[in-house]
mmCIF file of C-alpha atoms in Angstrom:
data_model
loop_
_atom_site.group_PDB
_atom_site.id
_atom_site.type_symbol
_atom_site.label_atom_id
_atom_site.label_comp_id
_atom_site.label_asym_id
_atom_site.label_seq_id
_atom_site.Cartn_x
_atom_site.Cartn_y
_atom_site.Cartn_z
ATOM 1 C CA MET Y 287 -11.604 -15.199 -8.187
ATOM 2 C CA GLY Y 288 -12.324 -18.078 -5.811
ATOM 3 C CA TRP Y 289 -14.103 -21.359 -6.378
ATOM 4 C CA VAL Y 290 -17.245 -19.638 -7.678
ATOM 5 C CA GLY Y 291 -15.306 -17.936 -10.444
ATOM 6 C CA ARG Y 292 -13.470 -21.133 -11.380
ATOM 7 C CA LEU Y 293 -16.689 -23.154 -11.417
ATOM 8 C CA PHE Y 294 -18.398 -20.685 -13.751
ATOM 9 C CA ASP Y 295 -15.420 -19.686 -15.866
ATOM 10 C CA ALA Y 296 -16.441 -18.638 -19.383
ATOM 11 C CA ARG Y 297 -13.898 -21.055 -20.874
ATOM 12 C CA ASP Y 298 -15.708 -24.009 -19.283
ATOM 13 C CA THR Y 299 -19.189 -23.249 -20.647
ATOM 14 C CA LEU Y 300 -19.261 -26.291 -22.958
ATOM 15 C CA ALA Y 301 -18.245 -28.611 -20.117
ATOM 16 C CA ARG Y 302 -20.986 -27.202 -17.889
ATOM 17 C CA ILE Y 303 -23.625 -27.612 -20.606
ATOM 18 C CA LEU Y 304 -22.478 -31.161 -21.319
ATOM 19 C CA LEU Y 305 -22.776 -32.100 -17.633
ATOM 20 C CA LEU Y 306 -26.193 -30.449 -17.514
ATOM 21 C CA ASP Y 307 -27.352 -32.485 -20.532
ATOM 22 C CA LEU Y 308 -26.041 -35.713 -19.015
ATOM 23 C CA SER Y 309 -27.893 -34.918 -15.809
ATOM 24 C CA GLY Y 310 -31.098 -34.341 -17.793
ATOM 25 C CA ILE Y 311 -30.717 -37.627 -19.652
ATOM 26 C CA GLY Y 312 -30.151 -39.392 -16.341
ATOM 27 C CA TYR Y 313 -33.286 -37.773 -14.971
ATOM 28 C CA LEU Y 314 -35.339 -39.035 -17.900
ATOM 29 C CA VAL Y 315 -33.842 -42.546 -18.015
ATOM 30 C CA VAL Y 316 -33.589 -43.337 -14.312
ATOM 31 C CA GLY Y 317 -36.606 -41.264 -13.390
ATOM 32 C CA VAL Y 318 -38.026 -40.690 -9.947
ATOM 33 C CA HIS Y 319 -39.460 -43.444 -7.782
ATOM 34 C CA GLY Y 320 -43.191 -43.700 -8.333
ATOM 35 C CA ARG Y 321 -43.167 -41.612 -11.539
ATOM 36 C CA PRO Y 322 -43.971 -43.212 -14.887
ATOM 37 C CA GLY Y 323 -41.282 -43.209 -17.530
ATOM 38 C CA PRO Y 324 -40.873 -40.347 -19.991
ATOM 39 C CA THR Y 325 -43.341 -40.085 -22.826
ATOM 40 C CA GLY Y 326 -42.466 -39.607 -26.446
ATOM 41 C CA THR Y 327 -43.502 -35.962 -26.193
ATOM 42 C CA GLN Y 328 -41.094 -35.423 -23.319
ATOM 43 C CA TRP Y 329 -38.257 -36.905 -25.360
ATOM 44 C CA ALA Y 330 -39.322 -34.775 -28.347
ATOM 45 C CA LEU Y 331 -39.010 -31.627 -26.221
ATOM 46 C CA ALA Y 332 -35.961 -32.714 -24.212
ATOM 47 C CA VAL Y 333 -33.655 -33.816 -27.036
ATOM 48 C CA PRO Y 334 -33.864 -30.441 -28.879
ATOM 49 C CA ALA Y 335 -33.235 -28.698 -25.542
ATOM 50 C CA PHE Y 336 -30.094 -30.784 -25.019
ATOM 51 C CA LEU Y 337 -28.791 -30.219 -28.536
ATOM 52 C CA LEU Y 338 -29.574 -26.494 -28.643
ATOM 53 C CA ALA Y 339 -27.819 -25.969 -25.315
ATOM 54 C CA LEU Y 340 -24.664 -27.566 -26.777
ATOM 55 C CA LEU Y 341 -24.863 -25.806 -30.134
ATOM 56 C CA CYS Y 342 -25.574 -22.375 -28.641
ATOM 57 C CA HIS Y 343 -23.164 -22.513 -25.692
ATOM 58 C CA ARG Y 344 -21.297 -19.501 -27.104
ATOM 59 C CA ARG Y 345 -24.501 -17.518 -27.756
ATOM 60 C CA PRO Y 346 -26.366 -17.326 -24.439
ATOM 61 C CA LEU Y 347 -29.090 -14.923 -25.625
ATOM 62 C CA LEU Y 348 -30.080 -17.147 -28.543
ATOM 63 C CA ASN Y 349 -29.997 -20.184 -26.249
ATOM 64 C CA LEU Y 350 -32.347 -18.466 -23.780
ATOM 65 C CA LEU Y 351 -34.799 -17.552 -26.534
ATOM 66 C CA LEU Y 352 -34.899 -21.130 -27.886
ATOM 67 C CA GLN Y 353 -35.107 -22.755 -24.434
ATOM 68 C CA SER Y 354 -37.916 -20.375 -23.458
ATOM 69 C CA ALA Y 355 -39.814 -21.326 -26.640
ATOM 70 C CA LEU Y 356 -39.452 -25.043 -25.837
ATOM 71 C CA LEU Y 357 -40.627 -24.380 -22.268
ATOM 72 C CA ALA Y 358 -43.686 -22.494 -23.530
ATOM 73 C CA ALA Y 359 -44.486 -25.472 -25.790
ATOM 74 C CA ALA Y 360 -43.963 -27.960 -22.970
ATOM 75 C CA PHE Y 361 -46.490 -26.413 -20.571
ATOM 76 C CA PRO Y 362 -49.618 -27.495 -22.516
ATOM 77 C CA LEU Y 363 -48.125 -30.745 -23.859
ATOM 78 C CA VAL Y 364 -46.543 -32.543 -20.887
ATOM 79 C CA ASP Y 365 -47.110 -32.723 -17.171
ATOM 80 C CA ASP Y 366 -43.443 -32.851 -16.142
ATOM 81 C CA VAL Y 367 -41.624 -29.816 -17.565
ATOM 82 C CA MET Y 368 -38.547 -30.225 -15.353
ATOM 83 C CA ILE Y 369 -36.104 -30.719 -18.253
ATOM 84 C CA ASN Y 370 -37.256 -27.691 -20.222
ATOM 85 C CA GLN Y 371 -37.603 -25.535 -17.085
ATOM 86 C CA VAL Y 372 -34.047 -26.298 -15.963
ATOM 87 C CA GLY Y 373 -32.792 -25.698 -19.500
ATOM 88 C CA ALA Y 374 -34.410 -22.258 -19.648
ATOM 89 C CA SER Y 375 -33.293 -21.287 -16.130
ATOM 90 C CA TRP Y 376 -29.725 -22.389 -16.853
ATOM 91 C CA ALA Y 377 -29.768 -20.398 -20.076
ATOM 92 C CA LEU Y 378 -30.721 -17.322 -18.025
ATOM 93 C CA LEU Y 379 -27.805 -18.038 -15.680
ATOM 94 C CA GLU Y 380 -25.332 -18.214 -18.575
ATOM 95 C CA LEU Y 381 -26.770 -15.019 -20.071
ATOM 96 C CA THR Y 382 -26.485 -13.188 -16.741
ATOM 97 C CA MET Y 383 -22.846 -14.225 -16.345
ATOM 98 C CA ARG Y 384 -21.771 -13.340 -19.881
ATOM 99 C CA ALA Y 385 -23.982 -10.526 -21.197
ATOM 100 C CA THR Y 386 -22.103 -7.343 -22.008
ATOM 101 C CA ARG Y 387 -25.039 -5.023 -21.262
ATOM 102 C CA PRO Y 388 -27.178 -5.148 -18.098
ATOM 103 C CA ARG Y 389 -30.305 -4.382 -20.118
ATOM 104 C CA THR Y 390 -29.954 -7.699 -21.930
ATOM 105 C CA ILE Y 391 -29.935 -9.523 -18.598
ATOM 106 C CA TRP Y 392 -33.139 -7.920 -17.379
ATOM 107 C CA LEU Y 393 -34.908 -8.464 -20.684
ATOM 108 C CA GLY Y 394 -33.958 -12.141 -20.584
ATOM 109 C CA ALA Y 395 -35.191 -12.468 -16.998
ATOM 110 C CA GLY Y 396 -38.444 -10.748 -17.944
ATOM 111 C CA LEU Y 397 -38.923 -13.097 -20.913
ATOM 112 C CA LEU Y 398 -38.479 -16.230 -18.794
ATOM 113 C CA ALA Y 399 -40.782 -14.851 -16.071
ATOM 114 C CA ALA Y 400 -43.452 -14.093 -18.696
ATOM 115 C CA VAL Y 401 -43.239 -17.647 -20.082
ATOM 116 C CA ASP Y 402 -43.589 -19.119 -16.576
ATOM 117 C CA LEU Y 403 -46.534 -16.858 -15.820
ATOM 118 C CA THR Y 404 -48.418 -17.971 -18.938
ATOM 119 C CA ASN Y 405 -48.765 -21.380 -17.337
ATOM 120 C CA LEU Y 406 -50.674 -19.785 -14.459
ATOM 121 C CA ILE Y 407 -53.395 -18.273 -16.615
ATOM 122 C CA GLY Y 408 -56.748 -19.722 -15.610
ATOM 123 C CA GLU Y 409 -55.366 -21.559 -12.574
ATOM 124 C CA PRO Y 410 -56.957 -21.259 -9.099
ATOM 125 C CA VAL Y 411 -55.639 -18.548 -6.820
ATOM 126 C CA ARG Y 412 -53.775 -20.973 -4.548
ATOM 127 C CA THR Y 413 -52.092 -22.632 -7.512
ATOM 128 C CA ALA Y 414 -51.251 -19.240 -9.013
ATOM 129 C CA LEU Y 415 -49.636 -18.102 -5.734
ATOM 130 C CA THR Y 416 -47.614 -21.309 -5.620
ATOM 131 C CA GLY Y 417 -46.493 -20.653 -9.183
ATOM 132 C CA LEU Y 418 -45.454 -17.114 -8.295
ATOM 133 C CA PHE Y 419 -43.348 -18.488 -5.462
ATOM 134 C CA GLY Y 420 -41.789 -20.868 -7.943
ATOM 135 C CA LEU Y 421 -40.494 -17.877 -9.915
ATOM 136 C CA ALA Y 422 -38.012 -17.333 -7.078
ATOM 137 C CA VAL Y 423 -36.402 -20.647 -8.009
ATOM 138 C CA THR Y 424 -36.790 -20.622 -11.780
ATOM 139 C CA VAL Y 425 -35.955 -16.940 -12.417
ATOM 140 C CA CYS Y 426 -34.629 -15.164 -9.327
ATOM 141 C CA LEU Y 427 -32.152 -17.856 -8.267
ATOM 142 C CA PRO Y 428 -30.261 -18.088 -11.598
ATOM 143 C CA LEU Y 429 -30.414 -14.313 -11.926
ATOM 144 C CA LEU Y 430 -28.953 -13.805 -8.438
ATOM 145 C CA LEU Y 431 -26.250 -16.441 -8.920
ATOM 146 C CA GLY Y 432 -25.277 -14.951 -12.263
ATOM 147 C CA LEU Y 433 -24.993 -11.467 -10.775
ATOM 148 C CA VAL Y 434 -22.809 -12.799 -7.951
ATOM 149 C CA VAL Y 435 -20.477 -14.425 -10.479
ATOM 150 C CA ARG Y 436 -20.340 -11.217 -12.547
ATOM 151 C CA THR Y 437 -19.524 -9.148 -9.455
ATOM 152 C CA THR Y 438 -16.862 -11.624 -8.354
ATOM 153 C CA ARG Y 439 -15.245 -11.503 -11.770
ATOM 154 C CA GLU Y 440 -15.315 -7.716 -11.840
ATOM 155 C CA LEU Y 441 -13.784 -7.440 -8.381
ATOM 156 C CA SER Y 442 -11.112 -9.940 -9.357
ATOM 157 C CA ARG Y 443 -10.362 -8.013 -12.533
ATOM 158 C CA GLN Y 444 -10.092 -4.754 -10.610
ATOM 159 C CA ALA Y 445 -7.810 -6.388 -8.040
ATOM 160 C CA GLU Y 446 -5.562 -7.683 -10.818
ATOM 161 C CA GLU Y 447 -5.474 -4.250 -12.427
ATOM 162 C CA ARG Y 448 -4.564 -2.633 -9.108
ATOM 163 C CA ALA Y 449 -1.871 -5.239 -8.516
ATOM 164 C CA GLU Y 450 -0.463 -4.642 -11.985
ATOM 165 C CA ALA Y 451 -0.575 -0.873 -11.480
ATOM 166 C CA ASP Y 452 1.212 -1.256 -8.135
ATOM 167 C CA ARG Y 453 3.833 -3.467 -9.763
ATOM 168 C CA ARG Y 454 4.441 -0.918 -12.518
ATOM 169 C CA ARG Y 455 4.605 1.876 -9.936
ATOM 170 C CA ARG Y 456 7.133 -0.027 -7.844
ATOM 171 C CA GLU Y 457 9.223 -0.764 -10.915
ATOM 172 C CA SER Y 458 9.082 2.887 -11.929
ATOM 173 C CA GLU Y 459 10.073 4.039 -8.448
ATOM 174 C CA SER Y 460 12.878 1.480 -8.371
ATOM 175 C CA ARG Y 461 14.183 2.652 -11.743
ATOM 176 C CA ALA Y 462 13.960 6.279 -10.603
ATOM 177 C CA ALA Y 463 15.800 5.481 -7.374
ATOM 178 C CA ARG Y 464 18.531 3.633 -9.258
ATOM 179 C CA ALA Y 465 18.836 6.506 -11.714
ATOM 180 C CA ASP Y 466 19.053 9.038 -8.890
ATOM 181 C CA GLU Y 467 21.719 7.005 -7.140
ATOM 182 C CA ARG Y 468 23.678 6.612 -10.364
ATOM 183 C CA GLY Y 469 23.434 10.384 -10.830
ATOM 184 C CA ALA Y 470 24.759 10.944 -7.316
ATOM 185 C CA ILE Y 471 27.630 8.545 -7.974
ATOM 186 C CA ALA Y 472 28.383 10.317 -11.248
ATOM 187 C CA ARG Y 473 28.507 13.702 -9.508
ATOM 188 C CA GLU Y 474 30.810 12.350 -6.837
ATOM 189 C CA LEU Y 475 33.027 10.745 -9.483
ATOM 190 C CA HIS Y 476 33.313 14.072 -11.282
ATOM 191 C CA ASP Y 477 34.238 15.724 -7.993
ATOM 192 C CA VAL Y 478 37.007 13.197 -7.433
ATOM 193 C CA LEU Y 479 38.311 13.480 -10.975
ATOM 194 C CA ALA Y 480 38.243 17.259 -10.855
ATOM 195 C CA HIS Y 481 40.197 17.218 -7.632
ATOM 196 C CA HIS Y 482 42.924 14.951 -8.994
ATOM 197 C CA VAL Y 483 43.146 16.707 -12.362
ATOM 198 C CA ALA Y 484 43.473 20.050 -10.603
ATOM 199 C CA SER Y 485 46.256 18.580 -8.476
ATOM 200 C CA MET Y 486 48.096 17.279 -11.535
ATOM 201 C CA VAL Y 487 47.777 20.604 -13.343
ATOM 202 C CA LEU Y 488 49.104 22.410 -10.282
ATOM 203 C CA ARG Y 489 52.073 20.059 -9.985
ATOM 204 C CA VAL Y 490 52.958 20.397 -13.653
ATOM 205 C CA GLY Y 491 52.832 24.177 -13.301
ATOM 206 C CA VAL Y 492 55.133 24.012 -10.278
ATOM 207 C CA ALA Y 493 57.532 21.721 -12.131
ATOM 208 C CA ARG Y 494 57.764 24.192 -15.005
ATOM 209 C CA HIS Y 495 58.822 26.961 -12.621
ATOM 210 C CA VAL Y 496 61.214 25.049 -10.342
ATOM 211 C CA LEU Y 497 63.003 23.420 -13.288
ATOM 212 C CA PRO Y 498 63.894 26.349 -15.542
ATOM 213 C CA ASP Y 499 66.776 24.651 -17.404
ATOM 214 C CA LEU Y 500 64.747 21.941 -19.062
ATOM 215 C CA ASP Y 501 65.333 20.386 -22.405
ATOM 216 C CA PRO Y 502 62.989 22.203 -24.839
ATOM 217 C CA ARG Y 503 61.353 18.909 -25.705
ATOM 218 C CA VAL Y 504 60.589 18.171 -22.033
ATOM 219 C CA GLY Y 505 59.309 21.729 -21.636
ATOM 220 C CA ALA Y 506 57.026 21.207 -24.632
ATOM 221 C CA VAL Y 507 55.679 18.042 -23.038
ATOM 222 C CA PHE Y 508 55.063 19.911 -19.773
ATOM 223 C CA ASP Y 509 53.290 22.688 -21.665
ATOM 224 C CA ASP Y 510 51.115 20.167 -23.505
ATOM 225 C CA VAL Y 511 50.259 18.307 -20.296
ATOM 226 C CA HIS Y 512 49.471 21.590 -18.544
ATOM 227 C CA ALA Y 513 47.242 22.797 -21.378
ATOM 228 C CA THR Y 514 45.475 19.454 -21.718
ATOM 229 C CA GLY Y 515 44.890 19.214 -17.953
ATOM 230 C CA THR Y 516 43.582 22.767 -17.823
ATOM 231 C CA ALA Y 517 41.149 22.066 -20.661
ATOM 232 C CA ALA Y 518 40.040 18.830 -19.010
ATOM 233 C CA LEU Y 519 39.524 20.627 -15.713
ATOM 234 C CA THR Y 520 37.406 23.268 -17.444
ATOM 235 C CA ASP Y 521 35.257 20.580 -19.058
ATOM 236 C CA LEU Y 522 34.900 18.707 -15.773
ATOM 237 C CA ARG Y 523 33.826 21.839 -13.939
ATOM 238 C CA ARG Y 524 31.277 22.564 -16.648
ATOM 239 C CA LEU Y 525 29.886 19.014 -16.340
ATOM 240 C CA VAL Y 526 29.783 19.247 -12.560
ATOM 241 C CA ALA Y 527 27.876 22.521 -12.802
ATOM 242 C CA VAL Y 528 25.315 20.859 -15.074
ATOM 243 C CA LEU Y 529 24.988 17.789 -12.866
ATOM 244 C CA ARG Y 530 24.473 19.972 -9.817
ATOM 245 C CA ASP Y 531 21.588 21.887 -11.280
ATOM 246 C CA PRO Y 532 19.279 22.300 -8.257
ATOM 247 C CA ASP Y 533 16.255 21.474 -10.423
ATOM 248 C CA GLY Y 534 17.642 18.020 -11.138
ATOM 249 C CA VAL Y 535 18.968 17.085 -7.691
ATOM 250 C CA ARG Y 536 16.974 15.788 -4.736
ATOM 251 C CA GLY Y 537 17.861 15.636 -1.061
ATOM 252 C CA ASP Y 538 21.491 14.963 -0.252
ATOM 253 C CA ALA Y 539 22.333 13.578 -3.677
ATOM 254 C CA ALA Y 540 24.401 16.685 -4.482
ATOM 255 C CA LEU Y 541 26.748 16.368 -1.503
ATOM 256 C CA THR Y 542 30.302 16.956 -2.635
ATOM 257 C CA ALA Y 543 33.106 14.457 -2.426
ATOM 258 C CA ILE Y 544 35.290 14.413 0.678
ATOM 259 C CA GLU Y 545 38.988 13.967 1.133
ATOM 260 C CA PRO Y 546 39.865 10.360 2.070
ATOM 261 C CA SER Y 547 41.660 11.539 5.190
ATOM 262 C CA ALA Y 548 38.441 13.199 6.351
ATOM 263 C CA LEU Y 549 36.387 9.980 6.103
ATOM 264 C CA PRO Y 550 36.724 8.920 9.778
ATOM 265 C CA ALA Y 551 35.505 12.344 10.901
ATOM 266 C CA ALA Y 552 32.621 12.222 8.404
ATOM 267 C CA LEU Y 553 31.603 8.788 9.663
ATOM 268 C CA GLY Y 554 31.727 10.112 13.201
ATOM 269 C CA ALA Y 555 29.461 12.990 12.200
ATOM 270 C CA ALA Y 556 26.955 10.529 10.670
ATOM 271 C CA VAL Y 557 26.985 8.522 13.900
ATOM 272 C CA ASP Y 558 26.431 11.669 15.950
ATOM 273 C CA ARG Y 559 23.440 12.646 13.818
ATOM 274 C CA ALA Y 560 21.866 9.238 14.426
ATOM 275 C CA ARG Y 561 22.524 9.579 18.161
ATOM 276 C CA GLN Y 562 20.833 12.976 18.141
ATOM 277 C CA ALA Y 563 17.737 11.250 16.762
ATOM 278 C CA GLY Y 564 17.770 8.970 19.803
ATOM 279 C CA VAL Y 565 19.396 5.844 18.392
ATOM 280 C CA VAL Y 566 22.139 4.261 20.502
ATOM 281 C CA VAL Y 567 24.989 3.650 18.065
ATOM 282 C CA GLU Y 568 28.147 1.682 18.780
ATOM 283 C CA ALA Y 569 30.760 2.435 16.135
ATOM 284 C CA ASP Y 570 33.852 0.360 15.397
ATOM 285 C CA VAL Y 571 35.677 2.150 12.581
ATOM 286 C CA ASP Y 572 39.082 1.025 11.436
ATOM 287 C CA PRO Y 573 41.445 4.030 11.241
ATOM 288 C CA ALA Y 574 42.744 2.553 7.979
ATOM 289 C CA VAL Y 575 39.618 3.864 6.217
ATOM 290 C CA GLY Y 576 41.368 7.229 6.108
ATOM 291 C CA ALA Y 577 43.687 5.772 3.464
ATOM 292 C CA LEU Y 578 40.927 4.535 1.142
ATOM 293 C CA ASP Y 579 40.553 5.880 -2.353
ATOM 294 C CA ALA Y 580 37.990 8.659 -2.703
ATOM 295 C CA VAL Y 581 35.400 6.569 -4.576
ATOM 296 C CA ARG Y 582 35.178 3.764 -2.015
ATOM 297 C CA GLY Y 583 35.462 6.241 0.851
ATOM 298 C CA GLN Y 584 32.516 8.172 -0.540
ATOM 299 C CA ALA Y 585 30.537 4.912 -0.882
ATOM 300 C CA VAL Y 586 31.241 3.942 2.744
ATOM 301 C CA LEU Y 587 30.027 7.334 3.944
ATOM 302 C CA ARG Y 588 26.821 7.225 1.876
ATOM 303 C CA LEU Y 589 26.064 3.640 2.938
ATOM 304 C CA THR Y 590 26.543 4.569 6.579
ATOM 305 C CA GLN Y 591 24.303 7.622 6.325
ATOM 306 C CA GLU Y 592 21.540 5.661 4.609
ATOM 307 C CA ALA Y 593 21.757 2.645 6.943
ATOM 308 C CA LEU Y 594 21.654 4.733 10.118
ATOM 309 C CA THR Y 595 18.751 6.723 8.692
ATOM 310 C CA ASN Y 596 16.870 3.468 8.099
ATOM 311 C CA VAL Y 597 17.589 2.371 11.674
ATOM 312 C CA ALA Y 598 16.132 5.635 13.008
ATOM 313 C CA LYS Y 599 13.088 5.357 10.748
ATOM 314 C CA HIS Y 600 12.230 1.690 11.172
ATOM 315 C CA ALA Y 601 13.869 0.361 14.341
ATOM 316 C CA GLY Y 602 12.936 3.360 16.488
ATOM 317 C CA ALA Y 603 14.549 5.783 18.886
ATOM 318 C CA ALA Y 604 15.219 3.176 21.597
ATOM 319 C CA ALA Y 605 17.004 0.829 19.238
ATOM 320 C CA ARG Y 606 20.661 -0.084 19.509
ATOM 321 C CA ALA Y 607 22.725 -0.083 16.324
ATOM 322 C CA GLN Y 608 26.202 -1.406 15.602
ATOM 323 C CA LEU Y 609 28.400 0.117 12.873
ATOM 324 C CA THR Y 610 31.475 -1.837 11.817
ATOM 325 C CA VAL Y 611 33.956 -0.677 9.184
ATOM 326 C CA SER Y 612 37.270 -2.450 8.676
ATOM 327 C CA VAL Y 613 39.883 -2.779 5.968
ATOM 328 C CA GLU Y 614 41.321 -6.241 5.348
ATOM 329 C CA ASP Y 615 43.756 -6.925 2.509
ATOM 330 C CA GLY Y 616 42.582 -3.771 0.770
ATOM 331 C CA ALA Y 617 38.883 -4.782 0.883
ATOM 332 C CA VAL Y 618 36.434 -2.751 2.949
ATOM 333 C CA HIS Y 619 34.146 -4.775 5.249
ATOM 334 C CA TRP Y 620 31.130 -2.681 6.228
ATOM 335 C CA ALA Y 621 28.051 -3.620 8.255
ATOM 336 C CA VAL Y 622 25.232 -1.954 10.205
ATOM 337 C CA SER Y 623 22.859 -3.957 12.406
ATOM 338 C CA ASP Y 624 20.164 -3.103 14.944
ATOM 339 C CA ASP Y 625 18.010 -4.901 17.490
ATOM 340 C CA GLY Y 626 14.743 -3.580 16.045
ATOM 341 C CA ARG Y 627 13.401 -2.312 19.345
ATOM 342 C CA GLY Y 628 12.045 1.160 19.953
ATOM 343 C CA ALA Y 629 9.389 3.671 18.929
ATOM 344 C CA ALA Y 630 9.686 5.820 15.827
ATOM 345 C CA PRO Y 631 11.427 9.089 16.745
ATOM 346 C CA ALA Y 632 9.986 12.507 16.082
ATOM 347 C CA GLY Y 633 12.892 13.517 13.855
ATOM 348 C CA VAL Y 634 15.364 11.422 11.954
ATOM 349 C CA PRO Y 635 18.556 12.379 10.123
ATOM 350 C CA SER Y 636 18.343 12.599 6.359
ATOM 351 C CA GLY Y 637 20.447 10.109 4.440
ATOM 352 C CA GLY Y 638 22.129 10.422 1.105
ATOM 353 C CA GLY Y 639 20.467 7.679 -0.911
ATOM 354 C CA HIS Y 640 17.203 5.945 -1.740
ATOM 355 C CA GLY Y 641 16.995 3.047 0.679
ATOM 356 C CA ILE Y 642 18.132 -0.466 -0.091
ATOM 357 C CA VAL Y 643 17.757 0.073 -3.853
ATOM 358 C CA GLY Y 644 20.187 2.978 -3.881
ATOM 359 C CA MET Y 645 22.597 1.240 -1.511
ATOM 360 C CA ARG Y 646 22.644 -1.882 -3.651
ATOM 361 C CA GLU Y 647 23.199 0.187 -6.795
ATOM 362 C CA ARG Y 648 26.149 1.981 -5.216
ATOM 363 C CA VAL Y 649 27.733 -1.271 -4.018
ATOM 364 C CA GLU Y 650 27.285 -3.072 -7.338
ATOM 365 C CA VAL Y 651 28.968 -0.211 -9.191
ATOM 366 C CA LEU Y 652 32.082 -0.924 -7.115
ATOM 367 C CA GLY Y 653 31.935 -4.670 -7.732
ATOM 368 C CA GLY Y 654 30.455 -5.640 -4.366
ATOM 369 C CA ARG Y 655 27.241 -7.314 -3.280
ATOM 370 C CA LEU Y 656 24.881 -5.914 -0.667
ATOM 371 C CA GLU Y 657 23.226 -8.301 1.796
ATOM 372 C CA ALA Y 658 20.196 -7.028 3.702
ATOM 373 C CA GLY Y 659 17.708 -8.925 5.818
ATOM 374 C CA PRO Y 660 16.331 -9.663 9.281
ATOM 375 C CA THR Y 661 18.574 -10.962 12.018
ATOM 376 C CA GLY Y 662 16.934 -11.942 15.283
ATOM 377 C CA SER Y 663 14.525 -9.176 16.224
ATOM 378 C CA GLY Y 664 16.341 -6.561 14.164
ATOM 379 C CA TRP Y 665 17.848 -5.949 10.750
ATOM 380 C CA ARG Y 666 21.325 -6.160 9.297
ATOM 381 C CA VAL Y 667 22.858 -4.789 6.109
ATOM 382 C CA ARG Y 668 26.437 -5.530 5.126
ATOM 383 C CA THR Y 669 28.799 -5.671 2.173
ATOM 384 C CA VAL Y 670 32.406 -6.079 1.152
ATOM 385 C CA LEU Y 671 33.837 -3.520 -1.254
ATOM 386 C CA PRO Y 672 36.639 -5.232 -3.186
ATOM 387 C CA ALA Y 673 40.103 -3.780 -3.197
ATOM 388 C CA ALA Y 674 40.620 -1.135 -5.858
ATOM 389 C CA GLY Y 675 42.500 -2.628 -8.795
ATOM 390 C CA PRO Y 676 45.552 -0.920 -10.325
ATOM 391 C CA ALA Y 677 44.826 1.713 -12.911
ATOM 392 C CA PRO Y 678 45.539 0.552 -16.484
ATOM 393 C CA ASP Y 679 48.763 1.750 -18.039
ATOM 394 C CA THR Y 680 48.384 4.424 -20.684
ATOM 395 C CA PRO Y 681 50.908 4.896 -23.490
#
């Protein structure tokens, strides 16, 4: 709101009135050089003005009415009406800042102007013109200052509302992006599970045929495993079909899982797509990534696609990017960096996620932590996907 808003904050009205009263008392006690001291009539008009200003600090309209009445009484009774004039003008200022309806402000300004004009009745023309000019100070100045404060407060309130709306929108978009990425991960997980379950069912079926002279109890176990696997595969396929409903999938989120052995080729294809967009990409991919489990392999591919897409979008077509993927002690070390130089290309490859939010969500699901931030003139994003732990034993 700025210093104007803080100075005239509605919560500090009592403090402002108290300072105004102290200033008025100082004016009466110390006086002005060459001016006689205050008369009893001045004190009789000033003290009620001080007290009413304090008592009515929460009711600006009532305060303006009472201060205007004291000012009207002061004109014929005393020569120096400074105290009562300032009290009435300040009451108009408080009313202008705090009134809920604009009509109240203009009625209050009209009332104070009418009271000031009554003092000009019967005065010479020159004196009357001087009095009219004085209205600019006694009425127009507090009115203008009050309107400025009101406008400042309104603009500040609107800015706060816009900031809050932007914050809620960003939170909503972040939640939607995280949900979309979780949905993509869930679809990929179902793909992986369906693949392995289908493989197990196939192997059990083969075992039943190549081992005809089995103990009936072993054959019963094989039959049960085969039936259970077939039912599980049917359920998984049904779930995958639901998750891949085109109405509920956006962009590349519905890309199917890949075989781990095909990961190096898929990473190479992602690099080629970035190069086609104009980005110079240097790739250092450890051949050991071809032996990763399907879940981490899928994550590495999606992270690479999204990171290279971001390089093309933000660093520009003339940028140089470095992709590094290595496997050390079972953990996957992945990083993409760029030098941040270049103009935005006309076309960029489409990634498989939702920016840093989706990348971080995917990494955290696997127990890693994504680091993203500026480095030199460019940008770097990196993570370490922990080694896959052994599957729990099942009875």
